[in-house]
């Protein structure tokens, strides 16, 4: 299959591009490298050293003989985007290319506007490019479990059957996101649903949970193929962040009381979920939603798991309940359905001690690279 991976230089996109290429697909990466520029803006870095995109794909070709084409440019430059469509004629468009940090979107007006402009307009351009240049192309769009928020009822996969005043309907599940970033994903979902309805586009919205880990079979083939691993208070995500904190002897930063529960999955399952979606495309005009996660945990549970594995490795991290910089429920009901990807063949990599040890090993090997001042959260929602 001819597949464009937009955001293919990022944390999820790079291993996905390699995995799909290894499965024999003709993969093209589109990325404007803004994530690397944001590292400079924040004076931060990936714990793992990452090669340039050019060097990454050259090493991949050298090792496997497989070519991944790259286009460096922005989804918001429509002439560029249409040129990529004309040159590749994609059958699937995997869309990772958004600003994905909730704290980054909450820095100030400028960052909120950048996040929503970059994400919502970029996605709208992709919808138009599909309509105009590749109407059969399957859009595989990365959404987020955070679109739903933490309602006091079970979270379904995209839609909810409702009975109201004696009448029934199946409606989009109500969304209560917790940041301007998460809101951008809700706006995307609405735009995609509408485009499917009016133009007959086929789309799968993957409401992905928090991704942990960094290695896949492909990224481990050579240090030049290493994936990025974020730890700072802006782009670091809960589990990966705790492991890196343990590696450098920092307290594990549980925000507030730590009862916040979120859905999680291993990066190895992210790449497989994309393959499953690509191999089983949505019908023309169908707007399909899959909840892409394998397990859920409270932040406290994660910190305790990391603390246990770290202690076994001779480290002694303390769990510190620091003031929550976000406005979010810390004690709430959480139950979300995730059967659709499983029904299509996903076999989850669950969060075992061995998995935690693997991430800890990568963190320990590179711990000298951690910029300690960036570890504590500095951005608040207030
Ligand atoms: P990332 O920041 O590491 O990668 C995103 C990539 O997209 C970067 O390489 C960036 O340069 C590129 N990009 C951003 N805006 C672009 C634009 N306008 N044009 C071209 N390229 C652009 O993020 P990630 O962690 O790999 O996340 C990928 C996607 O998955 C995002 O949409 C994110 O919202 C979603 N997601 C991530 C997680 C997670 O835990 N990492 C969880 C759920 C959903
Ligand atoms: N948290 C802590 N301590 C930390 C970091 C986070 O307690 O040091 C808590 C947060 O308060 C929050 C939870 O952990 O309650 C998750 O935070 P996170 O930073 O791991 O994840 P989030 O901001 O939700 O964003 C990440 C990705 C985003 C993706 C989302 C999936 O950055 O791209 O959309 O996970 S989800 O959470 O399902 O919406």
XYZ file of C-alpha atoms and ligand atoms in Angstrom:
465
model
C 0.000 0.000 0.000
C 1.186 3.563 -0.671
C 1.084 5.245 2.735
C 1.944 8.793 3.782
C 3.006 9.079 7.417
C 2.563 12.739 8.339
C 4.541 13.526 11.491
C 6.863 10.652 10.612
C 9.843 12.265 12.364
C 8.058 12.242 15.747
C 7.783 9.861 18.693
C 4.886 7.789 17.305
C 5.403 8.529 13.608
C 9.031 7.413 13.233
C 8.569 3.851 14.577
C 5.307 3.595 12.631
C 7.024 4.558 9.367
C 9.734 1.930 9.969
C 7.231 -0.755 10.919
C 5.013 -0.148 7.871
C 8.070 -0.055 5.608
C 9.234 -3.359 7.102
C 5.812 -4.876 6.355
C 6.422 -4.069 2.672
C 4.379 -0.885 2.325
C 5.596 2.026 0.216
C 6.069 4.651 2.927
C 6.477 8.408 2.518
C 7.228 10.639 5.498
C 5.901 14.192 5.557
C 7.107 16.359 8.452
C 8.015 20.023 8.917
C 10.394 19.177 11.825
C 8.623 21.674 14.095
C 9.012 19.310 17.059
C 12.811 19.643 16.825
C 12.411 23.436 16.733
C 10.190 23.308 19.833
C 13.031 21.493 21.648
C 15.181 24.532 20.876
C 12.448 26.936 21.997
C 12.060 25.083 25.318
C 15.834 24.527 25.648
C 15.028 20.865 26.031
C 15.905 17.607 24.302
C 15.100 13.933 23.884
C 16.840 11.737 26.464
C 17.945 9.506 23.616
C 20.129 11.185 20.979
C 18.188 11.275 17.701
C 19.704 11.433 14.232
C 18.460 13.843 11.556
C 15.553 12.581 9.449
C 17.870 12.402 6.459
C 20.380 10.200 8.323
C 17.599 8.051 9.779
C 16.110 7.090 6.418
C 19.578 6.644 4.851
C 20.505 4.171 7.628
C 17.178 2.358 7.159
C 17.892 1.953 3.443
C 21.440 0.781 4.144
C 20.227 -1.853 6.628
C 17.107 -3.131 4.865
C 17.315 -1.990 1.244
C 13.908 -0.354 1.734
C 13.392 3.248 0.715
C 11.334 5.721 2.726
C 10.763 8.944 0.771
C 10.707 12.156 2.781
C 9.085 15.536 2.201
C 10.005 18.321 4.613
C 7.177 20.815 4.813
C 4.031 21.954 6.565
C 0.482 20.610 6.245
C -0.564 24.242 6.352
C 1.227 24.972 3.088
C -1.447 23.655 0.787
C 0.671 23.850 -2.379
C 3.300 21.691 -0.681
C 0.685 19.221 0.571
C -0.966 18.837 -2.829
C 2.441 18.293 -4.436
C 3.103 15.429 -1.995
C -0.299 13.935 -2.879
C 0.405 14.247 -6.618
C 3.815 12.605 -6.309
C 2.717 9.740 -4.027
C -0.972 9.082 -4.848
C -1.593 7.709 -1.332
C -3.986 4.885 -0.493
C -3.710 5.702 3.223
C -2.766 8.928 4.988
C -1.629 8.402 8.584
C -1.934 11.736 10.346
C 0.323 12.197 13.394
C 1.444 15.721 12.412
C 0.074 17.912 15.194
C 1.311 19.861 18.217
C 0.598 17.234 20.852
C 1.471 18.650 24.254
C -1.343 19.808 26.546
C 0.996 21.976 28.692
C 2.532 23.588 25.557
C -0.956 24.596 24.430
C -1.578 26.193 27.847
C 1.594 28.366 28.000
C -0.162 31.520 26.783
C -2.442 32.881 24.068
C 0.226 32.551 21.406
C 0.825 28.858 22.089
C -2.891 28.081 22.309
C -3.463 29.817 18.972
C -0.480 28.061 17.405
C -1.715 24.668 18.616
C -5.239 25.067 17.326
C -4.194 26.725 14.045
C -1.515 24.131 13.355
C -3.728 21.191 14.238
C -7.196 22.170 13.069
C -6.155 23.930 9.848
C -3.562 21.268 9.040
C -6.193 18.566 9.349
C -8.681 20.575 7.274
C -6.046 20.887 4.538
C -5.558 17.111 4.611
C -9.322 16.617 4.193
C -9.350 18.935 1.160
C -6.284 17.269 -0.346
C -7.983 13.868 -0.044
C -11.197 15.215 -1.569
C -9.435 16.901 -4.482
C -6.578 14.507 -5.228
C -7.149 11.064 -3.704
C -10.852 10.556 -2.916
C -10.396 6.856 -2.107
C -7.498 7.477 0.289
C -8.201 6.278 3.857
C -7.500 8.950 6.473
C -6.081 7.378 9.637
C -6.153 10.238 12.098
C -4.614 10.295 15.549
C -7.134 11.583 18.041
C -6.895 11.161 21.784
C -8.728 9.482 24.657
C -8.542 12.902 26.296
C -11.267 14.104 23.940
C -13.775 12.349 26.202
C -12.475 13.742 29.489
C -13.533 11.832 32.589
C -17.351 11.445 32.465
C -19.211 9.652 35.230
C -20.472 7.027 32.749
C -18.697 4.418 30.591
C -16.764 5.820 27.597
C -17.890 4.147 24.354
C -15.979 4.026 21.054
C -16.963 7.303 19.479
C -20.741 7.068 19.629
C -23.413 6.792 22.331
C -26.951 5.395 22.044
C -29.247 7.928 23.683
C -32.942 7.835 24.558
C -34.418 11.280 25.084
C -38.100 12.149 25.522
C -39.071 8.739 24.207
C -36.920 8.887 21.038
C -33.604 7.116 20.378
C -30.503 8.080 18.395
C -26.825 7.136 18.088
C -24.844 10.341 18.523
C -21.192 11.339 18.794
C -20.050 10.687 22.369
C -20.028 13.960 24.398
C -16.561 15.510 24.641
C -15.130 17.230 27.719
C -11.438 17.735 26.935
C -8.996 19.221 29.443
C -6.691 21.549 27.457
C -6.616 23.684 24.321
C -4.549 20.876 22.771
C -7.142 18.204 23.599
C -9.824 20.585 22.299
C -8.015 20.793 18.950
C -8.574 17.046 18.563
C -12.305 17.464 19.215
C -12.483 20.150 16.528
C -10.610 17.805 14.151
C -13.064 14.997 14.857
C -16.014 17.220 13.999
C -14.381 18.369 10.753
C -13.569 14.815 9.709
C -17.064 13.549 10.489
C -18.572 16.350 8.409
C -16.164 15.753 5.484
C -17.019 12.037 5.483
C -20.702 12.893 5.340
C -20.556 15.479 2.546
C -17.718 14.158 0.367
C -17.802 10.415 1.015
C -14.287 10.367 2.505
C -13.285 7.251 4.483
C -11.742 7.955 7.885
C -10.682 6.262 11.095
C -10.237 8.449 14.173
C -7.907 6.657 16.582
C -8.555 7.959 20.072
C -5.204 7.019 21.467
C -4.294 6.894 25.163
C -0.938 7.976 26.604
C 1.874 6.114 24.820
C 4.795 4.718 26.836
C 8.067 3.028 25.896
C 10.333 3.996 23.023
C 11.705 0.873 21.348
C 10.209 -1.220 18.586
C 11.958 -4.081 16.779
C 12.871 -1.661 13.992
C 14.176 1.253 16.095
C 16.438 -1.179 17.954
C 18.180 -2.285 14.771
C 20.740 0.558 14.981
C 21.430 3.557 17.272
C 20.857 5.802 14.247
C 17.228 4.568 14.190
C 16.610 5.373 17.889
C 13.279 6.923 18.807
C 12.940 10.128 20.806
C 12.087 9.934 24.525
C 10.621 13.022 26.179
C 10.908 13.760 29.890
C 10.472 17.499 30.403
C 7.475 19.067 32.122
C 6.010 20.053 28.745
C 6.346 17.042 26.423
C 7.196 14.238 28.867
C 4.178 11.991 29.507
C 3.271 10.292 32.748
C 4.918 6.867 32.685
C 8.001 7.664 30.581
C 8.548 10.748 32.726
C 8.444 8.808 35.998
C 10.973 6.292 34.699
C 13.410 9.030 33.673
C 12.885 10.777 37.008
C 13.760 7.501 38.761
C 16.894 7.159 36.614
C 18.240 10.588 37.621
C 17.329 10.326 41.311
C 14.436 12.812 41.111
C 11.189 12.395 43.045
C 8.341 10.963 40.961
C 6.110 13.967 40.310
C 2.535 12.841 40.939
C 0.295 15.862 40.327
C -2.147 16.408 43.189
C -3.574 13.353 44.912
C -2.755 11.111 41.916
C -6.189 9.524 41.501
C -6.332 10.742 37.867
C -6.867 7.684 35.678
C -5.771 7.573 32.042
C -5.692 4.992 29.262
C -2.216 3.741 28.181
C -0.529 1.654 25.511
C 2.947 0.552 24.525
C 4.524 2.194 21.455
C 4.730 -1.332 19.996
C 0.943 -1.426 20.027
C 0.675 2.047 18.465
C 2.480 0.875 15.326
C 0.412 -2.309 15.130
C -2.880 -0.405 15.575
C -1.986 1.787 12.601
C -1.289 -1.303 10.514
C -4.612 -2.833 11.582
C -6.490 0.333 10.639
C -4.693 0.500 7.264
C -5.381 -3.144 6.457
C -9.066 -2.788 7.363
C -10.079 0.567 5.841
C -13.268 2.401 6.705
C -15.995 2.334 4.048
C -16.506 5.312 1.740
C -18.328 7.974 3.735
C -17.731 6.187 7.036
C -16.363 8.063 10.037
C -15.115 5.298 12.308
C -13.772 5.774 15.840
C -11.525 3.283 17.646
C -10.343 3.723 21.223
C -6.634 2.936 20.944
C -5.329 1.828 24.339
C -4.744 -1.444 26.125
C -4.967 -0.718 29.880
C -5.766 2.095 32.258
C -4.037 3.134 35.447
C -4.197 5.949 37.950
C -1.127 8.161 38.155
C -0.507 6.779 41.677
C -0.510 3.206 40.368
C 2.043 4.140 37.710
C 4.319 5.837 40.214
C 4.157 2.799 42.513
C 5.017 0.431 39.650
C 7.978 2.576 38.640
C 9.151 2.902 42.240
C 9.118 -0.890 42.695
C 11.128 -1.609 39.542
C 13.548 1.222 40.291
C 14.169 -0.093 43.820
C 14.928 -3.541 42.418
C 17.516 -1.828 40.187
C 19.184 -0.255 43.229
C 17.598 3.194 42.852
C 15.572 4.884 45.580
C 12.962 7.227 44.110
C 10.392 8.828 46.401
C 6.853 9.564 45.259
C 6.106 13.283 45.736
C 2.535 14.554 45.498
C 3.203 18.034 44.168
C 0.617 20.763 43.561
C -1.327 19.932 40.407
C -0.496 22.498 37.696
C -3.599 21.409 35.736
C -7.293 21.781 36.355
C -8.599 18.218 36.238
C -10.552 15.744 38.385
C -8.264 13.783 40.694
C -10.906 11.397 42.002
C -13.290 10.138 39.336
C -14.961 7.169 37.657
C -13.145 5.768 34.613
C -14.236 2.926 32.397
C -13.592 2.988 28.640
C -14.416 0.435 25.936
C -11.582 -0.703 23.624
C -12.854 -3.769 21.767
C -12.722 -2.672 18.118
C -8.944 -2.937 17.582
C -8.818 -6.140 19.616
C -11.571 -7.622 17.411
C -9.424 -6.790 14.365
C -6.432 -8.664 15.791
C -4.538 -6.432 18.240
C -2.632 -8.543 20.772
C -1.625 -6.075 23.499
C 1.844 -5.717 24.982
C 0.820 -5.178 28.600
C 2.728 -3.144 31.181
C 4.942 -5.734 32.864
C 7.984 -5.206 35.085
C 10.137 -6.364 32.170
C 8.743 -3.559 29.998
C 9.439 -1.008 32.731
C 12.970 -2.377 33.125
C 13.573 -1.948 29.366
C 12.576 1.738 29.434
C 14.587 2.268 32.633
C 17.654 0.789 30.926
C 17.359 3.286 28.042
C 16.888 6.118 30.564
C 19.930 5.072 32.627
C 22.136 4.759 29.541
C 21.353 8.361 28.577
C 20.732 10.004 31.954
C 23.626 12.460 31.538
C 21.601 14.131 28.781
C 18.746 15.097 31.121
C 18.519 18.853 31.718
C 17.426 18.795 35.357
C 15.822 22.270 35.408
C 13.291 21.023 32.839
C 11.930 18.183 34.936
C 9.465 19.989 37.207
C 6.293 21.356 35.587
C 6.448 25.128 35.016
C 3.184 25.690 33.118
C -0.127 26.012 34.936
C -3.708 25.994 33.656
C -4.656 29.005 35.805
P 5.560 14.342 18.230
O 5.501 15.792 18.565
O 6.731 13.547 18.704
O 5.438 14.151 16.646
C 4.606 14.948 15.849
C 5.354 15.214 14.554
O 4.522 16.001 13.698
C 6.643 16.003 14.760
O 7.726 15.362 14.130
C 6.356 17.378 14.169
O 7.510 17.966 13.621
C 5.289 17.051 13.123
N 4.350 18.158 12.838
C 3.621 18.880 13.721
N 2.893 19.805 13.078
C 3.138 19.657 11.746
C 2.678 20.309 10.582
N 1.814 21.326 10.634
N 3.133 19.893 9.383
C 4.025 18.869 9.299
N 4.510 18.219 10.379
C 4.064 18.611 11.597
O 4.191 13.700 18.760
P 3.813 12.159 18.983
O 3.943 11.860 20.402
O 4.499 11.339 17.983
O 2.260 12.200 18.637
C 1.813 11.966 17.321
C 0.308 12.121 17.246
O -0.313 11.165 18.123
C -0.205 13.482 17.672
O -1.258 13.870 16.834
C -0.687 13.253 19.077
O -1.701 14.154 19.390
C -1.172 11.826 19.034
N -1.096 11.153 20.324
C 0.101 11.033 20.984
C 0.150 10.384 22.217
C 1.420 10.233 23.012
O 1.362 9.749 24.158
N 2.583 10.586 22.479
C -1.042 9.877 22.768
C -2.236 10.020 22.079
C -2.257 10.670 20.850
N 0.788 13.682 35.354
C 1.340 13.592 36.615
N 2.679 13.807 36.744
C 3.482 14.081 35.685
C 2.920 14.151 34.401
C 1.559 13.951 34.270
O 0.643 13.329 37.599
O 4.679 14.267 35.894
C -0.659 13.431 35.185
C -1.405 14.584 34.539
O -1.842 15.521 35.489
C -2.559 13.849 33.866
C -1.967 12.506 33.504
O -0.794 12.345 34.295
O -3.593 13.633 34.761
C -1.575 12.378 32.044
O -0.710 13.434 31.693
P 0.327 13.267 30.483
O 1.177 14.479 30.427
O 0.969 11.949 30.552
O -0.673 13.143 29.245
P -1.596 14.216 28.507
O -1.320 15.605 28.906
O -3.008 13.756 28.602
O -1.106 14.080 27.005
C -0.505 12.894 26.482
C 0.069 13.264 25.108
C -1.077 13.708 24.194
C -2.134 12.619 24.146
C -2.613 12.232 25.531
C -3.485 10.999 25.521
O 1.026 14.309 25.246
O -0.578 13.947 22.908
O -3.239 13.076 23.400
O -1.466 11.869 26.340
S -4.796 11.111 26.688
O -4.219 11.362 28.003
O -5.514 9.871 26.632
O -5.606 12.232 26.283
